[in-house]
PDB file of C-alpha atoms in Angstrom:
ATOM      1  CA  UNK A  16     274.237 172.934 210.918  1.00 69.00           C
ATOM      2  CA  UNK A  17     273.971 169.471 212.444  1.00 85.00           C
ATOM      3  CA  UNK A  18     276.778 166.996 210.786  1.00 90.00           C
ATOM      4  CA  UNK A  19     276.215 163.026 211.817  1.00 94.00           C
ATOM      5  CA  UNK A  20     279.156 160.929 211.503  1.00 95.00           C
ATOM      6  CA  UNK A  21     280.267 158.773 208.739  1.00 96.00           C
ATOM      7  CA  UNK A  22     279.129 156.005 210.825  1.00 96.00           C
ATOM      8  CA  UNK A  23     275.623 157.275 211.475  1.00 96.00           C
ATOM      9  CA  UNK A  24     275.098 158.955 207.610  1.00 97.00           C
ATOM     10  CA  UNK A  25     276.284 155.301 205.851  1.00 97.00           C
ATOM     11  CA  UNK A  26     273.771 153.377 208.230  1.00 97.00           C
ATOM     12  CA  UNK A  27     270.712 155.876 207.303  1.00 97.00           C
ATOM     13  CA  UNK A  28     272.264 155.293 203.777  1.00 98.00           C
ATOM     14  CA  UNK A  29     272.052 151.710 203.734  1.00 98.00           C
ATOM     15  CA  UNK A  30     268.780 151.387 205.457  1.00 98.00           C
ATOM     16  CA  UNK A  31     267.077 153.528 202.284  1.00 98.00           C
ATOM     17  CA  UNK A  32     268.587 151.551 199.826  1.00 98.00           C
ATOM     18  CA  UNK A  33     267.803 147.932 200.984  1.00 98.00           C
ATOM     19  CA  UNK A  34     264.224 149.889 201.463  1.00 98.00           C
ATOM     20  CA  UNK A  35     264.631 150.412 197.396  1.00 97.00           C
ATOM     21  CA  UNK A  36     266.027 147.278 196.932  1.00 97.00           C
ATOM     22  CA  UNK A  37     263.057 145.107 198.578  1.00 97.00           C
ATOM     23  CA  UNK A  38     260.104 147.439 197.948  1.00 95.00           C
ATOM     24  CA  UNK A  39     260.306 147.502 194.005  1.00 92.00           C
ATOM     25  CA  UNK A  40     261.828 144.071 194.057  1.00 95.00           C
ATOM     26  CA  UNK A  41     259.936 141.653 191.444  1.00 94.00           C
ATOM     27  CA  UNK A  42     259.902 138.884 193.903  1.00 95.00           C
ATOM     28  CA  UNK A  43     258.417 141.025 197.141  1.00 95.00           C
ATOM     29  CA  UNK A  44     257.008 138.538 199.372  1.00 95.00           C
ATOM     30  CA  UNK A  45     253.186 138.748 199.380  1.00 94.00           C
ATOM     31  CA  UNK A  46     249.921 137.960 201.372  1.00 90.00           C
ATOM     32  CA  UNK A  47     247.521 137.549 199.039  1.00 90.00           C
ATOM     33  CA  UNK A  48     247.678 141.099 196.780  1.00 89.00           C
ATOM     34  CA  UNK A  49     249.261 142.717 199.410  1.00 90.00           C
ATOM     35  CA  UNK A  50     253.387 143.469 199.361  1.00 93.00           C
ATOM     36  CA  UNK A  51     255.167 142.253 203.006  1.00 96.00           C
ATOM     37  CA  UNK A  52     256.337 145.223 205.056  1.00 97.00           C
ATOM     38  CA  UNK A  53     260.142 145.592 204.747  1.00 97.00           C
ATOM     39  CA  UNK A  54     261.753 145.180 208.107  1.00 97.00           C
ATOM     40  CA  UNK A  55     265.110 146.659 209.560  1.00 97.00           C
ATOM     41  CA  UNK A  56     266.375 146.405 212.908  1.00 95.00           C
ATOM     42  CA  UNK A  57     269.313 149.108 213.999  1.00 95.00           C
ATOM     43  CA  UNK A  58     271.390 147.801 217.037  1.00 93.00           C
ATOM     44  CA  UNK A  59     274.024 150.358 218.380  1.00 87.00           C
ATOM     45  CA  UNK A  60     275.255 151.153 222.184  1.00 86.00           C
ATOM     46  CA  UNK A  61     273.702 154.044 223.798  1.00 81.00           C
ATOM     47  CA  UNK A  62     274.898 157.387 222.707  1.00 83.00           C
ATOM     48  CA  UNK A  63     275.765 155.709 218.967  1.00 88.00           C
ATOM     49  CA  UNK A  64     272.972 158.204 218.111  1.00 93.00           C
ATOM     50  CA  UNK A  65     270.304 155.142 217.119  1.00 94.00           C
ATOM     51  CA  UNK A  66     267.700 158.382 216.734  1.00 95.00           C
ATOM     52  CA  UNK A  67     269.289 160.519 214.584  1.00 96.00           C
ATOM     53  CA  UNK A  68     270.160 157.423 211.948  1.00 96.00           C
ATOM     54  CA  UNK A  69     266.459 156.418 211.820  1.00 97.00           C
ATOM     55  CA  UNK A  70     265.417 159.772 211.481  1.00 97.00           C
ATOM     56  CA  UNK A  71     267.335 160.440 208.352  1.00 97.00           C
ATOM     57  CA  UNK A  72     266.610 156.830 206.986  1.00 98.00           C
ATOM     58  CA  UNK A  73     262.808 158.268 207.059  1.00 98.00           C
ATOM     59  CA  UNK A  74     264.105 160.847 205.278  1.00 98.00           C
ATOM     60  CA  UNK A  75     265.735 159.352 202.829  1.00 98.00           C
ATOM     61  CA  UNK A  76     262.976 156.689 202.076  1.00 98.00           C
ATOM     62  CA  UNK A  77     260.536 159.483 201.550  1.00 97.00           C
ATOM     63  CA  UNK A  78     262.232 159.576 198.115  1.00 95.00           C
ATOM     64  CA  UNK A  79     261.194 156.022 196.895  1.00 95.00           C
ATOM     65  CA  UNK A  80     257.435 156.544 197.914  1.00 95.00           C
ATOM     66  CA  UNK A  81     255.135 157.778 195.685  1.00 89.00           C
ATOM     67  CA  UNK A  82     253.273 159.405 197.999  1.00 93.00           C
ATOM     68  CA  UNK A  83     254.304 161.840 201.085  1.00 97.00           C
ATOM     69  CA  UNK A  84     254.282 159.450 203.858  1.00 98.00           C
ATOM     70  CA  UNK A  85     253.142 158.962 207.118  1.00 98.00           C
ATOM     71  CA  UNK A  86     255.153 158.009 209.831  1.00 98.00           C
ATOM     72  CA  UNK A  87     254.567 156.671 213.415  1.00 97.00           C
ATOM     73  CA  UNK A  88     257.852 157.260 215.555  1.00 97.00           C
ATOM     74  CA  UNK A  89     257.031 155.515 219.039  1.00 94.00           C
ATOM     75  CA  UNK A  90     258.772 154.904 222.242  1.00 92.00           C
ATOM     76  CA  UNK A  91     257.795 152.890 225.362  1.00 89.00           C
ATOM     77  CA  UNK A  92     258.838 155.255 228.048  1.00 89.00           C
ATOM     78  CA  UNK A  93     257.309 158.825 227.684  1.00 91.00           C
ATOM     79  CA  UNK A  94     260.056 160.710 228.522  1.00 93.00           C
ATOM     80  CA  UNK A  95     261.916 159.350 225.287  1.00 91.00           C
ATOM     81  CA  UNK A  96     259.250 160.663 223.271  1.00 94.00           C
ATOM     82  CA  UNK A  97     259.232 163.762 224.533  1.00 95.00           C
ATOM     83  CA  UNK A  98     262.288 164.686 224.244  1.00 95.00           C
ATOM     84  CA  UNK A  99     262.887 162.596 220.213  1.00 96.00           C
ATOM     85  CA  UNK A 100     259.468 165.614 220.306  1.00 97.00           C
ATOM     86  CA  UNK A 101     261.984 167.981 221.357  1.00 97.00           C
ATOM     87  CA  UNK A 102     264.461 167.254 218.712  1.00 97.00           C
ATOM     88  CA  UNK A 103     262.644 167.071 215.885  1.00 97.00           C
ATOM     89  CA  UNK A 104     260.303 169.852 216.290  1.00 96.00           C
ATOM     90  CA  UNK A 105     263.165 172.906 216.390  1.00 94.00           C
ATOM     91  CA  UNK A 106     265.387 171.047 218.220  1.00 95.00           C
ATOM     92  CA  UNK A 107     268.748 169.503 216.886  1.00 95.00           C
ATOM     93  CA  UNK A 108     267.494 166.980 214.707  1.00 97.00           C
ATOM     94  CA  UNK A 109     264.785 169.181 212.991  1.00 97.00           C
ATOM     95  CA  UNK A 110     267.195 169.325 209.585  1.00 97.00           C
ATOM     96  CA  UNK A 111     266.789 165.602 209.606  1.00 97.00           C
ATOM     97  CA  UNK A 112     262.926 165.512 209.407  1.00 97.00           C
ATOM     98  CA  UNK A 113     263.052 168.921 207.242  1.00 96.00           C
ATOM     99  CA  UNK A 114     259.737 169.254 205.257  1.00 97.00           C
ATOM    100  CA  UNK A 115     258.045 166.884 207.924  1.00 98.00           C
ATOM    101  CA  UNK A 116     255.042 167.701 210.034  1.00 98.00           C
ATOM    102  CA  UNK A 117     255.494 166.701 213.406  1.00 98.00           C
ATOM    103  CA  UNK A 118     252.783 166.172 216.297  1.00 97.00           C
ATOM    104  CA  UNK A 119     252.156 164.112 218.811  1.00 95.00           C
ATOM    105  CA  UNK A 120     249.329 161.139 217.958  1.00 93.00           C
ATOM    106  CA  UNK A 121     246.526 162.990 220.181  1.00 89.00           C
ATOM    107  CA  UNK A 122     246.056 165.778 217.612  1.00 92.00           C
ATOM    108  CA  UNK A 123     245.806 163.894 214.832  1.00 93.00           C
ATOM    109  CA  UNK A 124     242.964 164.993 212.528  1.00 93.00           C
ATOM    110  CA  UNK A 125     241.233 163.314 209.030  1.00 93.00           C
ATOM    111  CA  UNK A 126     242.392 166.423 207.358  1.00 95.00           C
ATOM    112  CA  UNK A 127     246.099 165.606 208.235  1.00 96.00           C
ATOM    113  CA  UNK A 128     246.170 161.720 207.436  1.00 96.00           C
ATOM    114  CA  UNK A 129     244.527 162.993 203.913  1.00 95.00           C
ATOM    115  CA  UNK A 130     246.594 165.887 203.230  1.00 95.00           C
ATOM    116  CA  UNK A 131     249.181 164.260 201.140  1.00 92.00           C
ATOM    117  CA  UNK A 132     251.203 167.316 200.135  1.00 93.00           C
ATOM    118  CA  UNK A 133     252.943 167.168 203.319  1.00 95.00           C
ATOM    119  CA  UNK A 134     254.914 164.260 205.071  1.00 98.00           C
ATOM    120  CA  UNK A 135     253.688 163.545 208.574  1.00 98.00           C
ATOM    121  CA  UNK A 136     255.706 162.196 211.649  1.00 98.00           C
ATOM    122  CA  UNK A 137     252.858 160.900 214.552  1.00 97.00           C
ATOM    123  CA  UNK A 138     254.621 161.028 217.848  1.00 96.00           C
ATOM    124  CA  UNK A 139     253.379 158.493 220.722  1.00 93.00           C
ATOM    125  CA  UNK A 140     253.932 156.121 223.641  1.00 91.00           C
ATOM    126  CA  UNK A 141     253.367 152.473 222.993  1.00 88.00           C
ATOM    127  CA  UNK A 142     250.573 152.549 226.039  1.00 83.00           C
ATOM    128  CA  UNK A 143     248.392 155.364 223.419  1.00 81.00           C
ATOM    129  CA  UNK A 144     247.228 152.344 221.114  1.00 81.00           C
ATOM    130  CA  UNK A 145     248.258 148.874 223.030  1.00 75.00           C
ATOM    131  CA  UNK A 146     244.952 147.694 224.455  1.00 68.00           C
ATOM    132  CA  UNK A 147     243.514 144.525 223.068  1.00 58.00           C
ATOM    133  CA  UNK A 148     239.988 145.276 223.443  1.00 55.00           C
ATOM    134  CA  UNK A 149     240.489 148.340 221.683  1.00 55.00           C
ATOM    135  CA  UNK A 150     237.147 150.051 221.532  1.00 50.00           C
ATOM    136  CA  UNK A 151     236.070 148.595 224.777  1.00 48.00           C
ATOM    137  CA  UNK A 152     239.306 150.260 226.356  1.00 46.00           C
ATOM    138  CA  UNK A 153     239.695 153.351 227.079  1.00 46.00           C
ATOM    139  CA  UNK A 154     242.217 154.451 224.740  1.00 61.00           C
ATOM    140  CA  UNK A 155     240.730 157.560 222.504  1.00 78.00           C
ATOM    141  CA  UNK A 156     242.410 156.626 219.712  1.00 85.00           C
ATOM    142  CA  UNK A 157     240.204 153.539 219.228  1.00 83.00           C
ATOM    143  CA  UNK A 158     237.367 155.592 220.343  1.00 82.00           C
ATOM    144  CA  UNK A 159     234.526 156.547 217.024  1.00 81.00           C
ATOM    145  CA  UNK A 160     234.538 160.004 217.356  1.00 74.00           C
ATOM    146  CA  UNK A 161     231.602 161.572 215.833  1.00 69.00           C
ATOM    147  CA  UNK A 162     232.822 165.537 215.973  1.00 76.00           C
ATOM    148  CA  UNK A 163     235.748 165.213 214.044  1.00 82.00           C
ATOM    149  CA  UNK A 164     236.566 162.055 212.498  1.00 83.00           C
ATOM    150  CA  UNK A 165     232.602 160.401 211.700  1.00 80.00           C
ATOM    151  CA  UNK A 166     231.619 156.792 212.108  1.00 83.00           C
ATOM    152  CA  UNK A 167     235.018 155.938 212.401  1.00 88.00           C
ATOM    153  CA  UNK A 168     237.487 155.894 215.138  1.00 88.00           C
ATOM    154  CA  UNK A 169     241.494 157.606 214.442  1.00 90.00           C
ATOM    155  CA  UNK A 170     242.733 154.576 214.538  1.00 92.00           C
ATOM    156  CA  UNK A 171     240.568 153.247 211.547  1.00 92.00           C
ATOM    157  CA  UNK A 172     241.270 156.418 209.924  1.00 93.00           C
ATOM    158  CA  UNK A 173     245.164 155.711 210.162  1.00 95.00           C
ATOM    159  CA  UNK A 174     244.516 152.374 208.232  1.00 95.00           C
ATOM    160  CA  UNK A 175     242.895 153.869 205.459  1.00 95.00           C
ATOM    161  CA  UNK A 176     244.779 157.031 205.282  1.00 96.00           C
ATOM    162  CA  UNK A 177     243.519 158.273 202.396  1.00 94.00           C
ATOM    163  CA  UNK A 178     245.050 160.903 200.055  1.00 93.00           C
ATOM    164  CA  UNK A 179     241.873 160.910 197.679  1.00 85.00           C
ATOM    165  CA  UNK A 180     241.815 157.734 196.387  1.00 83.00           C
ATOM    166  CA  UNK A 181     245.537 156.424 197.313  1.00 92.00           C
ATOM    167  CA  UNK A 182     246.589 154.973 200.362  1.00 95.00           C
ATOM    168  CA  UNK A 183     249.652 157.102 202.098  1.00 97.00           C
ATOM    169  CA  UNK A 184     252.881 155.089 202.799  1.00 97.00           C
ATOM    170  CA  UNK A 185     253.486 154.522 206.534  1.00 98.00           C
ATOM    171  CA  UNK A 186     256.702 153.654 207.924  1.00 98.00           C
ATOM    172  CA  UNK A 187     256.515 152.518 211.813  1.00 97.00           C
ATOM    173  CA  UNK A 188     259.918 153.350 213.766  1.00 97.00           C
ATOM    174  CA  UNK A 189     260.098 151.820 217.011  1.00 94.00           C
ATOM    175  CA  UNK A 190     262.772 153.094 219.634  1.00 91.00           C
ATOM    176  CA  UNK A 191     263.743 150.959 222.143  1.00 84.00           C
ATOM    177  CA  UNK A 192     262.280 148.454 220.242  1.00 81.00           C
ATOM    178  CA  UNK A 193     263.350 145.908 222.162  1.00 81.00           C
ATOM    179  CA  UNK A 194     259.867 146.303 223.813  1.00 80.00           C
ATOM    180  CA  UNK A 195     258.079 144.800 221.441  1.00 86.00           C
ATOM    181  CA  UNK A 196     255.611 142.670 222.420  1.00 86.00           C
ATOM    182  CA  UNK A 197     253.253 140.001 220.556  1.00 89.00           C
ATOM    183  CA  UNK A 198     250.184 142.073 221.320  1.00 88.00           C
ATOM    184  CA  UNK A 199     251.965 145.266 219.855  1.00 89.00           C
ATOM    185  CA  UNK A 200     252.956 143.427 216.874  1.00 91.00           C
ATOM    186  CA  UNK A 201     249.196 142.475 216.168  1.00 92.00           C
ATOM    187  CA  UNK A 202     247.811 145.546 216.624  1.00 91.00           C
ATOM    188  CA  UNK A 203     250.411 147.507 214.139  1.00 93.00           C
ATOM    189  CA  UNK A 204     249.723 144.776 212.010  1.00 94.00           C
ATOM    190  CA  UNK A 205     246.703 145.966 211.501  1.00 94.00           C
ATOM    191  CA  UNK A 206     247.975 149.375 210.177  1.00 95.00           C
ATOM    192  CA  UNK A 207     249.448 147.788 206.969  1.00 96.00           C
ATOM    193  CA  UNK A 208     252.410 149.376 206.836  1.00 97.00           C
ATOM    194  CA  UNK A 209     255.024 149.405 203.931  1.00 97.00           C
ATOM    195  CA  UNK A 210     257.951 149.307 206.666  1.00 98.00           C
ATOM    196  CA  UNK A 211     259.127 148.632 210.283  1.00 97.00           C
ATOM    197  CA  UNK A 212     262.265 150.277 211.734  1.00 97.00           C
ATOM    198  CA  UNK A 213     263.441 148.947 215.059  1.00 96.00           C
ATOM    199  CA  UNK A 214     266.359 150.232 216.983  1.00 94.00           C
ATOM    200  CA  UNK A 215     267.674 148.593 220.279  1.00 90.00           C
ATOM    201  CA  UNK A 216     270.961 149.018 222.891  1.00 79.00           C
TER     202      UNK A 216
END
């Protein structure tokens, strides 16, 4: 059985709560009708076991939604999110993201963004959705694809994310996200989500 530090356990702690805290707040900043993301960034040295923290933050969270969410865990380098992949899915971390279903962002399906009975954790690279010209790039995931998700594309799937006739929670946790650029931040913005986690060296 995995045990995280004090350290590691009061951070994932205190990044739920303020979570709590901000989202059911009376005085949530707003756009229009629509609530502000909550953002948190996690700084620690490498080896301070940044991935592990997040992880059970997203766990955690999961309890003030009031839906199963959906969460998109992303990396820069590849190699990073194959082996967070690693981790979660069996690995040492999978008690962390117990209950969650994990895959990586190429075999997402419409039935898994609507099934809301089950948490999902989307793995990917930043370089699988950061193309500006979106459906003029070649990225599939801005691509319509008639076969299995209709007139729409996955991506515009993801920003509906459906459950019925709710709208899933998504959480976006950035690793390394020190790599965040202006175009990356535009193009999440688009997803709407009800929180950013960003963790840096």
């Amino acid at each position: 059985m995995l045990e995280l530090k004090v350290f590691q356990t009061e951070s994932a702690k205190t990044i739920a709560a303020r979570y709590a805290f901000f989202a059911y707040h009376p005085d949530r900043p707003k756009k229009g009708n629509k609530p502000r993301p909550f953002f948190q960034a996690l700084s620690a040295l490498t080896g301070a076991g940044k991935t592990p923290i997040l992880a059970l933050a997203v766990s955690m969270m999961r309890g003030h939604f009031t839906a199963e969410p959906i969460v998109l865990w992303m990396s820069k380098a590849r190699s990073v999110v194959s082996q967070t992949y690693a981790n979660f899915a069996g690995g040492k971390y999978s008690e962390l993201v117990e209950g969650f279903r994990i895959i990586n962002i190429q075999n997402i399906t419409p039935e898994l963004i609507a099934d809301g009975t089950t948490p999902l954790l989307l793995m990917t690279t930043t370089g699988l959705f950061n193309n500006k010209e979106q459906s003029e790039g070649a990225l599939k995931l801005y691509k319509k694809d008639n076969d299995l998700f209709g007139d729409q594309s996955p991506w515009e799937r993801l920003i509906e994310r459906l459950d019925g006739s709710k709208r899933r929670p998504l959480v976006i946790v950035y690793d390394e996200g020190h790599n965040l650029s202006e175009q990356q931040t535009e193009l999440l913005a688009e997803l709407e989500s009800d929180a950013y986690l960003l963790a840096s060296a």
